[in-house]
PDB file of C-alpha atoms in Angstrom:
ATOM      1  CA  MET A 203     -64.272 121.352 150.700  1.00 43.00           C
ATOM      2  CA  CYS A 204     -62.502 117.994 151.093  1.00 42.00           C
ATOM      3  CA  VAL A 205     -59.598 119.359 149.065  1.00 44.00           C
ATOM      4  CA  LEU A 206     -59.255 122.495 151.209  1.00 47.00           C
ATOM      5  CA  LEU A 207     -59.195 120.759 154.608  1.00 48.00           C
ATOM      6  CA  PRO A 208     -55.826 118.963 154.268  1.00 47.00           C
ATOM      7  CA  LEU A 209     -54.249 122.069 152.739  1.00 46.00           C
ATOM      8  CA  ALA A 210     -55.572 124.303 155.501  1.00 45.00           C
ATOM      9  CA  GLU A 211     -54.592 121.858 158.239  1.00 45.00           C
ATOM     10  CA  ALA A 212     -51.049 121.880 156.869  1.00 44.00           C
ATOM     11  CA  CYS A 213     -50.891 125.640 157.428  1.00 46.00           C
ATOM     12  CA  TYR A 214     -49.694 126.689 160.876  1.00 42.00           C
ATOM     13  CA  GLY A 215     -52.612 128.911 161.754  1.00 48.00           C
ATOM     14  CA  PHE A 216     -55.331 126.436 160.892  1.00 49.00           C
ATOM     15  CA  ARG A 217     -54.450 123.506 163.138  1.00 51.00           C
ATOM     16  CA  ASP A 218     -57.126 124.668 165.577  1.00 53.00           C
ATOM     17  CA  MET A 219     -59.865 124.933 162.975  1.00 63.00           C
ATOM     18  CA  THR A 220     -62.368 122.148 163.328  1.00 72.00           C
ATOM     19  CA  PHE A 221     -64.765 120.761 160.801  1.00 78.00           C
ATOM     20  CA  LEU A 222     -67.433 122.887 162.501  1.00 75.00           C
ATOM     21  CA  SER A 223     -65.310 126.020 161.913  1.00 75.00           C
ATOM     22  CA  TRP A 224     -64.987 125.274 158.211  1.00 78.00           C
ATOM     23  CA  LEU A 225     -68.649 124.412 157.967  1.00 81.00           C
ATOM     24  CA  ALA A 226     -69.574 127.644 159.777  1.00 81.00           C
ATOM     25  CA  MET A 227     -67.351 129.701 157.428  1.00 82.00           C
ATOM     26  CA  ILE A 228     -68.879 128.144 154.337  1.00 86.00           C
ATOM     27  CA  GLY A 229     -72.344 128.374 155.890  1.00 84.00           C
ATOM     28  CA  ALA A 230     -71.938 132.057 156.749  1.00 85.00           C
ATOM     29  CA  VAL A 231     -70.918 132.866 153.185  1.00 88.00           C
ATOM     30  CA  ALA A 232     -73.625 130.682 151.625  1.00 90.00           C
ATOM     31  CA  ILE A 233     -76.409 132.065 153.828  1.00 88.00           C
ATOM     32  CA  ALA A 234     -75.256 135.663 153.356  1.00 87.00           C
ATOM     33  CA  ALA A 235     -75.016 135.198 149.580  1.00 89.00           C
ATOM     34  CA  LEU A 236     -78.516 133.719 149.578  1.00 91.00           C
ATOM     35  CA  ALA A 237     -79.713 136.706 151.609  1.00 88.00           C
ATOM     36  CA  ASP A 238     -78.105 139.048 149.046  1.00 86.00           C
ATOM     37  CA  ALA A 239     -79.908 137.274 146.206  1.00 88.00           C
ATOM     38  CA  VAL A 240     -83.221 137.282 148.089  1.00 89.00           C
ATOM     39  CA  SER A 241     -82.830 140.986 148.902  1.00 87.00           C
ATOM     40  CA  THR A 242     -82.298 141.663 145.192  1.00 85.00           C
ATOM     41  CA  LEU A 243     -85.562 139.879 144.422  1.00 87.00           C
ATOM     42  CA  TRP A 244     -87.355 141.747 147.228  1.00 86.00           C
ATOM     43  CA  ALA A 245     -85.941 145.110 146.054  1.00 85.00           C
ATOM     44  CA  ARG A 246     -87.823 144.783 142.778  1.00 83.00           C
ATOM     45  CA  ASN A 247     -90.997 145.670 144.709  1.00 79.00           C
ATOM     46  CA  PRO A 248     -89.945 146.721 148.240  1.00 72.00           C
ATOM     47  CA  THR A 249     -93.291 148.216 149.232  1.00 75.00           C
ATOM     48  CA  GLU A 250     -94.912 144.806 149.164  1.00 73.00           C
ATOM     49  CA  LEU A 251     -94.849 142.406 152.118  1.00 77.00           C
ATOM     50  CA  SER A 252     -93.705 139.265 150.383  1.00 82.00           C
ATOM     51  CA  VAL A 253     -92.112 135.930 151.119  1.00 88.00           C
ATOM     52  CA  TYR A 254     -88.746 137.506 150.231  1.00 86.00           C
ATOM     53  CA  LEU A 255     -88.952 139.901 153.168  1.00 84.00           C
ATOM     54  CA  PHE A 256     -89.842 137.030 155.491  1.00 88.00           C
ATOM     55  CA  LEU A 257     -86.853 135.024 154.204  1.00 89.00           C
ATOM     56  CA  LEU A 258     -84.530 137.977 154.828  1.00 84.00           C
ATOM     57  CA  LEU A 259     -85.696 138.192 158.427  1.00 87.00           C
ATOM     58  CA  LEU A 260     -84.894 134.492 158.897  1.00 90.00           C
ATOM     59  CA  LEU A 261     -81.535 134.488 157.112  1.00 89.00           C
ATOM     60  CA  GLY A 262     -79.995 137.537 158.859  1.00 84.00           C
ATOM     61  CA  PRO A 263     -79.506 135.990 162.326  1.00 87.00           C
ATOM     62  CA  LEU A 264     -78.150 132.761 160.828  1.00 86.00           C
ATOM     63  CA  VAL A 265     -75.370 134.676 159.081  1.00 83.00           C
ATOM     64  CA  PHE A 266     -74.197 136.273 162.325  1.00 84.00           C
ATOM     65  CA  PHE A 267     -74.432 133.001 164.248  1.00 85.00           C
ATOM     66  CA  CYS A 268     -72.132 131.266 161.731  1.00 82.00           C
ATOM     67  CA  PHE A 269     -69.828 134.302 161.697  1.00 84.00           C
ATOM     68  CA  GLY A 270     -69.523 134.074 165.490  1.00 85.00           C
ATOM     69  CA  LEU A 271     -68.649 130.380 165.334  1.00 81.00           C
ATOM     70  CA  VAL A 272     -65.777 131.087 162.954  1.00 82.00           C
ATOM     71  CA  THR A 273     -64.583 134.110 164.959  1.00 86.00           C
ATOM     72  CA  ARG A 274     -64.270 131.932 168.049  1.00 84.00           C
ATOM     73  CA  HIS A 275     -61.554 129.868 166.335  1.00 78.00           C
ATOM     74  CA  VAL A 276     -59.582 132.287 164.154  1.00 78.00           C
ATOM     75  CA  GLY A 277     -60.373 135.754 165.498  1.00 84.00           C
ATOM     76  CA  LEU A 278     -62.221 138.738 164.111  1.00 88.00           C
ATOM     77  CA  ALA A 279     -59.553 140.022 161.723  1.00 85.00           C
ATOM     78  CA  VAL A 280     -59.158 136.794 159.750  1.00 81.00           C
ATOM     79  CA  THR A 281     -62.862 135.923 159.897  1.00 83.00           C
ATOM     80  CA  SER A 282     -63.908 139.365 158.641  1.00 86.00           C
ATOM     81  CA  GLY A 283     -61.297 139.376 155.912  1.00 84.00           C
ATOM     82  CA  VAL A 284     -62.138 135.915 154.637  1.00 84.00           C
ATOM     83  CA  VAL A 285     -65.917 135.741 155.119  1.00 86.00           C
ATOM     84  CA  ASN A 286     -66.599 139.262 153.838  1.00 86.00           C
ATOM     85  CA  SER A 287     -64.291 138.831 150.842  1.00 86.00           C
ATOM     86  CA  LEU A 288     -65.829 135.454 150.016  1.00 87.00           C
ATOM     87  CA  LEU A 289     -69.253 137.045 150.287  1.00 87.00           C
ATOM     88  CA  VAL A 290     -68.273 139.806 147.860  1.00 86.00           C
ATOM     89  CA  VAL A 291     -66.905 137.317 145.343  1.00 87.00           C
ATOM     90  CA  THR A 292     -69.862 134.943 145.752  1.00 88.00           C
ATOM     91  CA  SER A 293     -72.456 137.713 145.476  1.00 86.00           C
ATOM     92  CA  MET A 294     -70.739 139.121 142.402  1.00 87.00           C
ATOM     93  CA  GLY A 295     -70.788 135.637 140.883  1.00 88.00           C
ATOM     94  CA  ILE A 296     -74.514 135.317 141.617  1.00 88.00           C
ATOM     95  CA  GLY A 297     -75.119 138.719 140.030  1.00 88.00           C
ATOM     96  CA  LEU A 298     -73.156 137.738 136.954  1.00 90.00           C
ATOM     97  CA  VAL A 299     -74.548 134.232 136.490  1.00 92.00           C
ATOM     98  CA  PHE A 300     -78.131 134.399 137.759  1.00 88.00           C
ATOM     99  CA  PHE A 301     -78.995 138.052 137.146  1.00 86.00           C
ATOM    100  CA  GLY A 302     -76.985 138.446 133.904  1.00 89.00           C
ATOM    101  CA  GLU A 303     -75.016 141.512 134.983  1.00 88.00           C
ATOM    102  CA  TRP A 304     -71.915 140.780 132.877  1.00 90.00           C
ATOM    103  CA  ASP A 305     -72.133 144.074 130.982  1.00 90.00           C
ATOM    104  CA  ARG A 306     -72.589 146.181 134.149  1.00 91.00           C
ATOM    105  CA  LEU A 307     -68.987 145.738 135.378  1.00 89.00           C
ATOM    106  CA  SER A 308     -65.886 147.515 134.127  1.00 92.00           C
ATOM    107  CA  VAL A 309     -62.489 145.956 133.607  1.00 94.00           C
ATOM    108  CA  TRP A 310     -61.340 147.622 136.832  1.00 95.00           C
ATOM    109  CA  GLN A 311     -64.193 146.016 138.740  1.00 90.00           C
ATOM    110  CA  TYR A 312     -63.204 142.605 137.395  1.00 90.00           C
ATOM    111  CA  CYS A 313     -59.641 143.386 138.545  1.00 93.00           C
ATOM    112  CA  GLY A 314     -61.012 144.218 141.986  1.00 90.00           C
ATOM    113  CA  MET A 315     -62.751 140.852 142.089  1.00 88.00           C
ATOM    114  CA  ALA A 316     -59.458 139.123 141.234  1.00 91.00           C
ATOM    115  CA  LEU A 317     -57.712 141.068 144.010  1.00 91.00           C
ATOM    116  CA  ALA A 318     -60.422 140.000 146.476  1.00 88.00           C
ATOM    117  CA  ILE A 319     -59.746 136.365 145.568  1.00 88.00           C
ATOM    118  CA  ALA A 320     -56.003 136.931 146.028  1.00 90.00           C
ATOM    119  CA  GLY A 321     -56.722 138.474 149.444  1.00 87.00           C
ATOM    120  CA  ILE A 322     -58.736 135.433 150.500  1.00 84.00           C
ATOM    121  CA  VAL A 323     -55.873 133.115 149.559  1.00 84.00           C
ATOM    122  CA  LEU A 324     -53.357 135.274 151.435  1.00 85.00           C
ATOM    123  CA  MET A 325     -55.557 135.439 154.575  1.00 81.00           C
ATOM    124  CA  LEU A 326     -56.256 131.712 154.674  1.00 78.00           C
ATOM    125  CA  PHE A 327     -53.011 130.111 153.654  1.00 80.00           C
ATOM    126  CA  PHE A 328     -50.272 132.495 154.822  1.00 80.00           C
ATOM    127  CA  PRO A 329     -50.909 133.165 158.521  1.00 75.00           C
ATOM    128  CA  LYS A 330     -48.424 134.799 160.832  1.00 74.00           C
ATOM    129  CA  VAL A 331     -45.925 132.217 162.057  1.00 73.00           C
ATOM    130  CA  HIS A 332     -44.923 132.567 165.697  1.00 67.00           C
ATOM    131  CA  PRO A 333     -41.303 131.685 166.603  1.00 60.00           C
TER     132      PRO A 333
END
């Protein structure tokens, strides 16, 4: 994160982003990715009331709280584009690494993941410049 802050602050659109905004963006993605992983574990036996269901009920509101903090600074369009894309990429990474789903994706799906990463870079580092 220390590497991204100076780069983002150099971009026109991110002068207003505070450390709290960056922390909220990373937190929203991390908490949502954790919730995705926990929901995968819970889905293995969804009829059972388990600790996984309890964790999901705790994690859900935290995701939206962090999302709201980021939206306050950069707006809904950028926040949705970045946070949701980062969540997709992060959750796919968790599925690949921790759940061993390497053979479940096609080449086109890997291409889609690469395009999602390109979209994140474009949304974060190439904002609209006002005259």
